[in-house]
PDB file of C-alpha atoms in Angstrom:
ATOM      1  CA  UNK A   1      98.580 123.195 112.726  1.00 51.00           C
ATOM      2  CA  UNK A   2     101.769 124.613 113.944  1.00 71.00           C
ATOM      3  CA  UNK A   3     105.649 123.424 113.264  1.00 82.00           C
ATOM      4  CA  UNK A   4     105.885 122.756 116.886  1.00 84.00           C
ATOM      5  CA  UNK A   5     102.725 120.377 117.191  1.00 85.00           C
ATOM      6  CA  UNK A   6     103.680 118.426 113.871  1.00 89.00           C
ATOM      7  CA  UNK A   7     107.201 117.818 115.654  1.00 91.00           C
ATOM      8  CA  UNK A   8     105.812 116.879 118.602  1.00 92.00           C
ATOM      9  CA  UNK A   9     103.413 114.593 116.760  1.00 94.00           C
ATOM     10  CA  UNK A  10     106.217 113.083 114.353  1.00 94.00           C
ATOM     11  CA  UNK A  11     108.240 112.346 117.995  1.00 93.00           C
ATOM     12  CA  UNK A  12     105.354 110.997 119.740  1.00 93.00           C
ATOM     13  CA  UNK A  13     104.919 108.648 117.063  1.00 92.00           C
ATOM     14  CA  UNK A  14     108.782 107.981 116.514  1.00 86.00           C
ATOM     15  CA  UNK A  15     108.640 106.334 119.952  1.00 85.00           C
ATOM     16  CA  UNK A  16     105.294 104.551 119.532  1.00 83.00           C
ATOM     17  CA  UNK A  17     103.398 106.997 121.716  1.00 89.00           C
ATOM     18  CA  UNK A  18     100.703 106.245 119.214  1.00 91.00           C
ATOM     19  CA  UNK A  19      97.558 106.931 121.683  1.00 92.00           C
ATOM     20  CA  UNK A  20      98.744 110.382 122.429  1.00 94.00           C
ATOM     21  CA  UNK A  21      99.401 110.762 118.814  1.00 95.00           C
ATOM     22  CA  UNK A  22      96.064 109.547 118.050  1.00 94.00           C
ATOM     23  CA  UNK A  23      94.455 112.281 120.718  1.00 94.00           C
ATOM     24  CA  UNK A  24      96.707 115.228 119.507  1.00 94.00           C
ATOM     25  CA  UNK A  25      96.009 115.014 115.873  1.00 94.00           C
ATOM     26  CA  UNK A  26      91.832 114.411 116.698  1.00 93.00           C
ATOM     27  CA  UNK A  27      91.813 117.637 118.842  1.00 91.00           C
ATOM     28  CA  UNK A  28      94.177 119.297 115.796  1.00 90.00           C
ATOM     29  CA  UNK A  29      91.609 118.257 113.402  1.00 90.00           C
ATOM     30  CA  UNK A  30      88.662 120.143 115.330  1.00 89.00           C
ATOM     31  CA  UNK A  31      90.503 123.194 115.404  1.00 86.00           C
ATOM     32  CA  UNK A  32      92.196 123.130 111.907  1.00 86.00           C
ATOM     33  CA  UNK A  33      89.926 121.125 109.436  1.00 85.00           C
ATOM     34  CA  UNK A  34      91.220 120.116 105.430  1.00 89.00           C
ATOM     35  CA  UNK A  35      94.846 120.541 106.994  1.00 93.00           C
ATOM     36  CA  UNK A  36      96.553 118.055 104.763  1.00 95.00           C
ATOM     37  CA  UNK A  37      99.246 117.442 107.527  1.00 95.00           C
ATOM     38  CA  UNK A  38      96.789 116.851 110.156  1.00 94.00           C
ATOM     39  CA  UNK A  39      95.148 114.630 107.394  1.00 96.00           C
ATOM     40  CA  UNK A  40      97.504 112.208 106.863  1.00 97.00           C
ATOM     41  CA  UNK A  41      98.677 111.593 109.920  1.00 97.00           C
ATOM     42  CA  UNK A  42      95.435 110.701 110.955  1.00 96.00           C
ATOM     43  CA  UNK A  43      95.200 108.475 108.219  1.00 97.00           C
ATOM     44  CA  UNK A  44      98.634 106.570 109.765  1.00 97.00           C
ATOM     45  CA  UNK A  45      97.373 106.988 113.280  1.00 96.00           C
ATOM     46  CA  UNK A  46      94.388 105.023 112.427  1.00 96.00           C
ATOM     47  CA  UNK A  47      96.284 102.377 110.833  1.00 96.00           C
ATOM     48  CA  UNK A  48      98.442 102.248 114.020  1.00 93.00           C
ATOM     49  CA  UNK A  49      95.178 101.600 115.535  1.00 94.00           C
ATOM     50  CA  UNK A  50      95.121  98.700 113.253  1.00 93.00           C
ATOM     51  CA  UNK A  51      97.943  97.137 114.069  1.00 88.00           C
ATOM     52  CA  UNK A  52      97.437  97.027 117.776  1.00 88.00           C
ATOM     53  CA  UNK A  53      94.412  95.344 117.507  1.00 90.00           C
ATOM     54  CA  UNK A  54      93.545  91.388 116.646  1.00 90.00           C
ATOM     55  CA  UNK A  55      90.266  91.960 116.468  1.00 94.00           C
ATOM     56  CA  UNK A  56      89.002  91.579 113.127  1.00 94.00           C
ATOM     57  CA  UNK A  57      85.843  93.990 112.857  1.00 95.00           C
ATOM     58  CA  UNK A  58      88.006  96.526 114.453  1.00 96.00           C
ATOM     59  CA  UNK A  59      91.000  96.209 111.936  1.00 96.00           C
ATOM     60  CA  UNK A  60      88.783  96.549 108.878  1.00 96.00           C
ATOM     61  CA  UNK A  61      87.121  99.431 111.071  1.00 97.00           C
ATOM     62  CA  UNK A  62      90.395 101.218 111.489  1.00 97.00           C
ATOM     63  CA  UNK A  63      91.893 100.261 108.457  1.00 97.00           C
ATOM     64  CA  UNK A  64      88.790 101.905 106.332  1.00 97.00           C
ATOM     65  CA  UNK A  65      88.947 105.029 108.464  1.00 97.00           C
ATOM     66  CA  UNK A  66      93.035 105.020 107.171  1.00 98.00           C
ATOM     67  CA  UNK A  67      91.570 105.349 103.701  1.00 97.00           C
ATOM     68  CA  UNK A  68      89.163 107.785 104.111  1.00 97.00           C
ATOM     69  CA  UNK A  69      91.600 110.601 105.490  1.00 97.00           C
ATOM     70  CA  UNK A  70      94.163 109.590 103.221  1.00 98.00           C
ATOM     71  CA  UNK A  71      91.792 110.073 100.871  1.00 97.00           C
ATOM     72  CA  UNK A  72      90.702 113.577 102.486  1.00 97.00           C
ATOM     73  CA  UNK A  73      94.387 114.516 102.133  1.00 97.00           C
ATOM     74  CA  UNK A  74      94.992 113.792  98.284  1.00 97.00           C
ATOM     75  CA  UNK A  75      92.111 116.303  98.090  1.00 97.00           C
ATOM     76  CA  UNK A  76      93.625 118.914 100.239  1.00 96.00           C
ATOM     77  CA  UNK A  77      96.774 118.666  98.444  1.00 97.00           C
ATOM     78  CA  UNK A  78      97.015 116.611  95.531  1.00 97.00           C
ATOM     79  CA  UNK A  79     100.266 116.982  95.354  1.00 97.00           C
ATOM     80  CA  UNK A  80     101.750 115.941  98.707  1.00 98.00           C
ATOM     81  CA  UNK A  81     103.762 112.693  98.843  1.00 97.00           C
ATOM     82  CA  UNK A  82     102.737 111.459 102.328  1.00 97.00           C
ATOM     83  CA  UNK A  83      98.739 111.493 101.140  1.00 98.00           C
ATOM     84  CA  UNK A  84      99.627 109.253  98.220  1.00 98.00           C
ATOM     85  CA  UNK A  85     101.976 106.811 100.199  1.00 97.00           C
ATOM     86  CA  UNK A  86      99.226 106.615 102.909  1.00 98.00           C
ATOM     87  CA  UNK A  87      96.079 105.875 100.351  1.00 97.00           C
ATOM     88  CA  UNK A  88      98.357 103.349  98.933  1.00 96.00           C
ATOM     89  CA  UNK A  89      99.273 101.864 102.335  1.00 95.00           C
ATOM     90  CA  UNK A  90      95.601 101.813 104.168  1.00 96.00           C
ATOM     91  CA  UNK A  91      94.540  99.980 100.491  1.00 96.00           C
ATOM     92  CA  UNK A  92      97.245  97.849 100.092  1.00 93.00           C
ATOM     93  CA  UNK A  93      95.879  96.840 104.337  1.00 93.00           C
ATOM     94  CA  UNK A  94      92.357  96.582 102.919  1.00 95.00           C
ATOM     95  CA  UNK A  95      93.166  93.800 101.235  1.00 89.00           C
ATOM     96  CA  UNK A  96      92.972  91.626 104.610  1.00 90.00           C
ATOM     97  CA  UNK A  97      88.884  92.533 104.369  1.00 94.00           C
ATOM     98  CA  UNK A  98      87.842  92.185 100.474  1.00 90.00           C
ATOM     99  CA  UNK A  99      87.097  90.251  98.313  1.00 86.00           C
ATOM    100  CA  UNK A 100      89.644  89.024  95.456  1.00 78.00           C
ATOM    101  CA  UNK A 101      87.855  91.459  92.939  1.00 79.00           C
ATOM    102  CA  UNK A 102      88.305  94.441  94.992  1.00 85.00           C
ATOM    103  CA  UNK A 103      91.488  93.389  95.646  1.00 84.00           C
ATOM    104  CA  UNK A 104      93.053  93.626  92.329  1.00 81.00           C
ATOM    105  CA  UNK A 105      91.368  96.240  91.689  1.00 84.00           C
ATOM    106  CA  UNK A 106      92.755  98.148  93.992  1.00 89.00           C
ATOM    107  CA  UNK A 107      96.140  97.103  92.971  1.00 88.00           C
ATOM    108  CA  UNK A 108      96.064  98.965  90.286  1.00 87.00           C
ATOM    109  CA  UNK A 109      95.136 102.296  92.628  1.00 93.00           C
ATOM    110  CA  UNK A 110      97.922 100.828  95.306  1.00 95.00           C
ATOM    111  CA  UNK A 111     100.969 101.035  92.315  1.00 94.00           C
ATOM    112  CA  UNK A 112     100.030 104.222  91.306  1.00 96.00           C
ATOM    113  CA  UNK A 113      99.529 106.252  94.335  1.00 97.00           C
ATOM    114  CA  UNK A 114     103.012 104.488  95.330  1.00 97.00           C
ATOM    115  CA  UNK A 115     104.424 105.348  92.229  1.00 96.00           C
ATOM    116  CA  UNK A 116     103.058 109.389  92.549  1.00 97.00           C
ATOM    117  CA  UNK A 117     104.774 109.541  96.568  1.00 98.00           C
ATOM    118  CA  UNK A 118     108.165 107.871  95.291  1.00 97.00           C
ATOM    119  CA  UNK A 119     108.025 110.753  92.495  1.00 97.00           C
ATOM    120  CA  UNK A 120     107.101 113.324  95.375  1.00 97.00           C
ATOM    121  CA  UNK A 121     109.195 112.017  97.621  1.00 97.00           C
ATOM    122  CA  UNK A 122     112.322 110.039  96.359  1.00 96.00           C
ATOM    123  CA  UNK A 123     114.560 107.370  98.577  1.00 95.00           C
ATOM    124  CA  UNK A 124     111.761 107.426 101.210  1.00 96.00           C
ATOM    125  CA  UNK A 125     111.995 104.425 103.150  1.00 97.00           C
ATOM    126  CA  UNK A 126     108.435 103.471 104.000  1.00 94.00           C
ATOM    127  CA  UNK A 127     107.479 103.811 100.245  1.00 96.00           C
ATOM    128  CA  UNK A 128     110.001 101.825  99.192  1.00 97.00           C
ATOM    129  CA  UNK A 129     109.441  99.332 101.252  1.00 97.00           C
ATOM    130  CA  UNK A 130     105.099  99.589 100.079  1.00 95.00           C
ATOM    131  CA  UNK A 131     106.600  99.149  96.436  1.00 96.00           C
ATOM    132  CA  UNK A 132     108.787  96.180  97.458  1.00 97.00           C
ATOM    133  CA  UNK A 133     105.206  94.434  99.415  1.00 94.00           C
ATOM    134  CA  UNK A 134     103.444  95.384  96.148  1.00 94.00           C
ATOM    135  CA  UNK A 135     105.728  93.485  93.641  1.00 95.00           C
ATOM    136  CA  UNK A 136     106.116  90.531  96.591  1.00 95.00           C
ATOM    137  CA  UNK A 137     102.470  90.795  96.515  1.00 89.00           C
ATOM    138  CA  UNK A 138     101.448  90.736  93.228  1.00 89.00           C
ATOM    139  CA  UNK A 139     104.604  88.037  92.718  1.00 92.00           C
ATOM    140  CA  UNK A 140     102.820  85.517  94.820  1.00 89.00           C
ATOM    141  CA  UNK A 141      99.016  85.878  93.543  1.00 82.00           C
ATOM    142  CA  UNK A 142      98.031  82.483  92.964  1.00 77.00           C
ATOM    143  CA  UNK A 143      96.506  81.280  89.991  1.00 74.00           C
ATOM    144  CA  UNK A 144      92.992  81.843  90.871  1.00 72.00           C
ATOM    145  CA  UNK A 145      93.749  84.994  91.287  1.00 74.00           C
ATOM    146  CA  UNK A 146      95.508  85.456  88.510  1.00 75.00           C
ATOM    147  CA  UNK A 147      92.737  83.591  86.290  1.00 78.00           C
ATOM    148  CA  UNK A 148      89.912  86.706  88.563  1.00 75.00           C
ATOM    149  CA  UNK A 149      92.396  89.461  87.089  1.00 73.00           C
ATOM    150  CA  UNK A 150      92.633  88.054  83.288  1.00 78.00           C
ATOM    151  CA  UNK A 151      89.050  88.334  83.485  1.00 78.00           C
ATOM    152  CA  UNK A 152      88.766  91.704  85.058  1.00 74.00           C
ATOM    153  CA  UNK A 153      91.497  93.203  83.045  1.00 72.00           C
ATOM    154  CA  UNK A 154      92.467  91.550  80.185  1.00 73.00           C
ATOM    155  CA  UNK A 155      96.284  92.148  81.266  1.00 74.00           C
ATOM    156  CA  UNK A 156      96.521  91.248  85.263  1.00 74.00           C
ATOM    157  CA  UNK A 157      99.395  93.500  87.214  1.00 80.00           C
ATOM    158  CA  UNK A 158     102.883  91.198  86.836  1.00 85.00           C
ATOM    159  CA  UNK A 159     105.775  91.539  89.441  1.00 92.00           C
ATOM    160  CA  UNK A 160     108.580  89.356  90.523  1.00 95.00           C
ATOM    161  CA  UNK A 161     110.520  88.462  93.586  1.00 97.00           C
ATOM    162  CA  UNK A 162     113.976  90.399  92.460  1.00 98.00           C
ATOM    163  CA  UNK A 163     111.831  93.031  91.621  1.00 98.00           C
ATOM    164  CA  UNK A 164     110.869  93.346  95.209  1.00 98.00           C
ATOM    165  CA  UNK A 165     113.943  92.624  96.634  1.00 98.00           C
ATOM    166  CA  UNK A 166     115.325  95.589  94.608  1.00 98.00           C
ATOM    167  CA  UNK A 167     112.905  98.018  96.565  1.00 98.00           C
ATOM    168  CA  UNK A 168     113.307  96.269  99.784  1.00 98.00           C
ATOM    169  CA  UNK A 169     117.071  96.746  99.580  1.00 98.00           C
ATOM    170  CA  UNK A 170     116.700 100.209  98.472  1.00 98.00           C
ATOM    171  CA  UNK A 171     114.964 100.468 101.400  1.00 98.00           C
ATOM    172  CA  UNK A 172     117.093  98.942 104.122  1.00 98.00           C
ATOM    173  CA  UNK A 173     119.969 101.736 102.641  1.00 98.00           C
ATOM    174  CA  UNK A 174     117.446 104.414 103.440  1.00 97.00           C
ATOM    175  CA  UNK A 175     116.784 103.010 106.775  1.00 97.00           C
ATOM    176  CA  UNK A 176     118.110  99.808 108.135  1.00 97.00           C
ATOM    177  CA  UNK A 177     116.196  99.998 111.163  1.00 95.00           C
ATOM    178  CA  UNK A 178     112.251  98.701 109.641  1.00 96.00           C
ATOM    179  CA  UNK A 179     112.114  95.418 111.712  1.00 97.00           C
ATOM    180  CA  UNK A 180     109.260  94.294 108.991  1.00 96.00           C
ATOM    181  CA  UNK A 181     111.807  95.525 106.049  1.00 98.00           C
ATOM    182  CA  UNK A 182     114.720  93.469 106.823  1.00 98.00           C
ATOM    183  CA  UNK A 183     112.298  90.667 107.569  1.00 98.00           C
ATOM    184  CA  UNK A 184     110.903  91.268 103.703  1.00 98.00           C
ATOM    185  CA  UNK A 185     114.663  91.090 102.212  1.00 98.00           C
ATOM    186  CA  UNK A 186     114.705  87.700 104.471  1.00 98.00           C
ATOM    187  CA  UNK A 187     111.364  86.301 102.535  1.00 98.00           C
ATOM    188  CA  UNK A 188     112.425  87.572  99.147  1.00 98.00           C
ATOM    189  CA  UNK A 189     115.742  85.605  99.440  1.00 98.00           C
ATOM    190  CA  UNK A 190     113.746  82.730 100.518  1.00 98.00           C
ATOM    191  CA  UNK A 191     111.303  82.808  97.530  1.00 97.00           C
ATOM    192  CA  UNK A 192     114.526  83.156  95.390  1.00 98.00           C
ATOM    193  CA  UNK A 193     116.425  79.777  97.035  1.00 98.00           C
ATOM    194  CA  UNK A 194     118.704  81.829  98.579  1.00 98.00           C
ATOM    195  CA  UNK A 195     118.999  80.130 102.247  1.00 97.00           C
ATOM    196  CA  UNK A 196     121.989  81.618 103.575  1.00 97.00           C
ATOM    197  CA  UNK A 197     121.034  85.290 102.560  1.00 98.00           C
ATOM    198  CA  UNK A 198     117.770  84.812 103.676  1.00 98.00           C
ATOM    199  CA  UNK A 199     118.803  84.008 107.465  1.00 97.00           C
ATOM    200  CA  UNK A 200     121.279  86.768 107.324  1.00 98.00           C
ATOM    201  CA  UNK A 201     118.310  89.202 107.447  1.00 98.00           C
ATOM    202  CA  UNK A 202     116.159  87.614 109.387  1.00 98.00           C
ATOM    203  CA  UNK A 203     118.715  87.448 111.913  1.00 97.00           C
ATOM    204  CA  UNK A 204     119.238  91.334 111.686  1.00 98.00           C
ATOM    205  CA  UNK A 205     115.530  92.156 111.842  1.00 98.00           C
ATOM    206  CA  UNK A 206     115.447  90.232 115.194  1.00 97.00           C
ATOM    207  CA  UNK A 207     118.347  92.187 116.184  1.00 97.00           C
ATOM    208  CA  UNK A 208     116.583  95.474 115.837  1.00 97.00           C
ATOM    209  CA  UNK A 209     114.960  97.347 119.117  1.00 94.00           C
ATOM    210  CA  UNK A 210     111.523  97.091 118.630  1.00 93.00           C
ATOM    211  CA  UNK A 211     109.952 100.151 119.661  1.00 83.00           C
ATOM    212  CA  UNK A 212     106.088  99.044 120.603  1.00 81.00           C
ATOM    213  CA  UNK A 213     104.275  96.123 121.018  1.00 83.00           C
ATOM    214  CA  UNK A 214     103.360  95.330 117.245  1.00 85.00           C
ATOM    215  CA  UNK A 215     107.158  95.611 116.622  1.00 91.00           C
ATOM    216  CA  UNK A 216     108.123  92.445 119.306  1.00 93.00           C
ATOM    217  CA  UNK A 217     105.595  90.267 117.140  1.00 94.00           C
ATOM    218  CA  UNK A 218     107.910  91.110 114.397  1.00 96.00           C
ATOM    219  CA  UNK A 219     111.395  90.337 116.322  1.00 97.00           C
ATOM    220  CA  UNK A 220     109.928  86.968 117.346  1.00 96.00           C
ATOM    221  CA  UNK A 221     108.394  86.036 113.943  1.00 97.00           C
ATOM    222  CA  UNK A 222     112.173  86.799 112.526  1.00 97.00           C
ATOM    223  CA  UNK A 223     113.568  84.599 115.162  1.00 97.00           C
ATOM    224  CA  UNK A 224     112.033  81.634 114.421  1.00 96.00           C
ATOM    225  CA  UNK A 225     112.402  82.610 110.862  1.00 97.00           C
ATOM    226  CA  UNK A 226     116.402  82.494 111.958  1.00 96.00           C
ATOM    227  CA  UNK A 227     116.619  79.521 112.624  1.00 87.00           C
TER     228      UNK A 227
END
């Protein structure tokens, strides 16, 4: 796959041209098979696909699919950041589909493939922000949850609210244009009784230009989280 395709990709997808993505990387794959860069875009493109859809069939469909090539990438390059963040991501969105075991099992897999891309990859914003929805995640398991886990495990994964809010802020300084990032900071300061901070980032992710569909959900669920 050539420079010049990947950047026209990485620019399609910058301004949420995700269908063309989604038909330039396919016809890439034909032609250049076990490309790890062809890989893991795929495995974002499909959970694009995810996003656009309500259907539920279709998003554990697409979400699946997300797994598999980032899973196809790791074994292209075990070593590149973007196939770890993007096995971690399409699990962390399985989640939605599975049961409670498979769940926390697969937070396990979720923290350390986030872990390895952050390693890979330092300051990136998007795996920040996946380590920040991990700890907020694993903050808020309930205790039924927590009780599955214990009995899984022995030791269930622990996390707490400042703990997310730490990578959540980290990643806002990266990039302080992720509507669903500021909106994160907003519910961390929430969990943590902290009103006024709270709906001083909720108020700046509705400020943000969303750039597709998916993203004006997110503007409007921050508004009325503004208020």
């Amino acid at each position: 796959m050539s420079e010049e395709i990947i950047a026209n990709v990485d620019e399609l997808h910058k301004n949420g041209e995700f269908a063309k993505v989604f038909e330039t990387l396919t016809e890439a794959d034909k032609n250049s098979p076990n490309n790890v860069e062809i890989l893991w875009r795929l495995s974002r493109a499909y959970f694009d696909k995810n996003e656009e859809t309500n259907d539920k069939a279709q998003k554990k469909q697409f979400v699946e699919t997300s797994v598999e090539y980032a899973n196809k990438a790791i074994t292209a390059d075990p070593n590149h950041w973007a196939a770890h963040k993007w096995v971690a991501i399409s699990l962390s969105a399985l989640g939605d589909h599975v049961s409670s075991k498979e769940k926390i099992a697969n937070a396990f897999k979720i923290k350390e493939h986030a872990v390895k891309a952050d390693e890979l990859k330092p300051k990136d914003p998007t795996t920040l922000h996946l380590l920040g929805r991990w700890c907020f995640s694993i903050a808020s398991i309930g205790f039924i949850e927590r009780g599955i886990a214990s009995a899984l495990f022995g030791t269930p994964p622990t996390s707490t609210y400042d703990e997310a809010l730490k990578y959540f802020l980290a990643a806002y300084e990266a990039d302080p244009n992720l509507i669903r990032n500021a909106i994160f900071i907003g519910d961390s300061y929430t969990q943590l009784k902290n009103t006024p901070k709270a709906k001083e980032f909720y108020k700046i992710a509705a400020s943000i230009e969303p750039k597709n569909e998916f993203e004006k959900t997110l503007v409007k669920e921050a508004q009325n989280k503004a208020k």
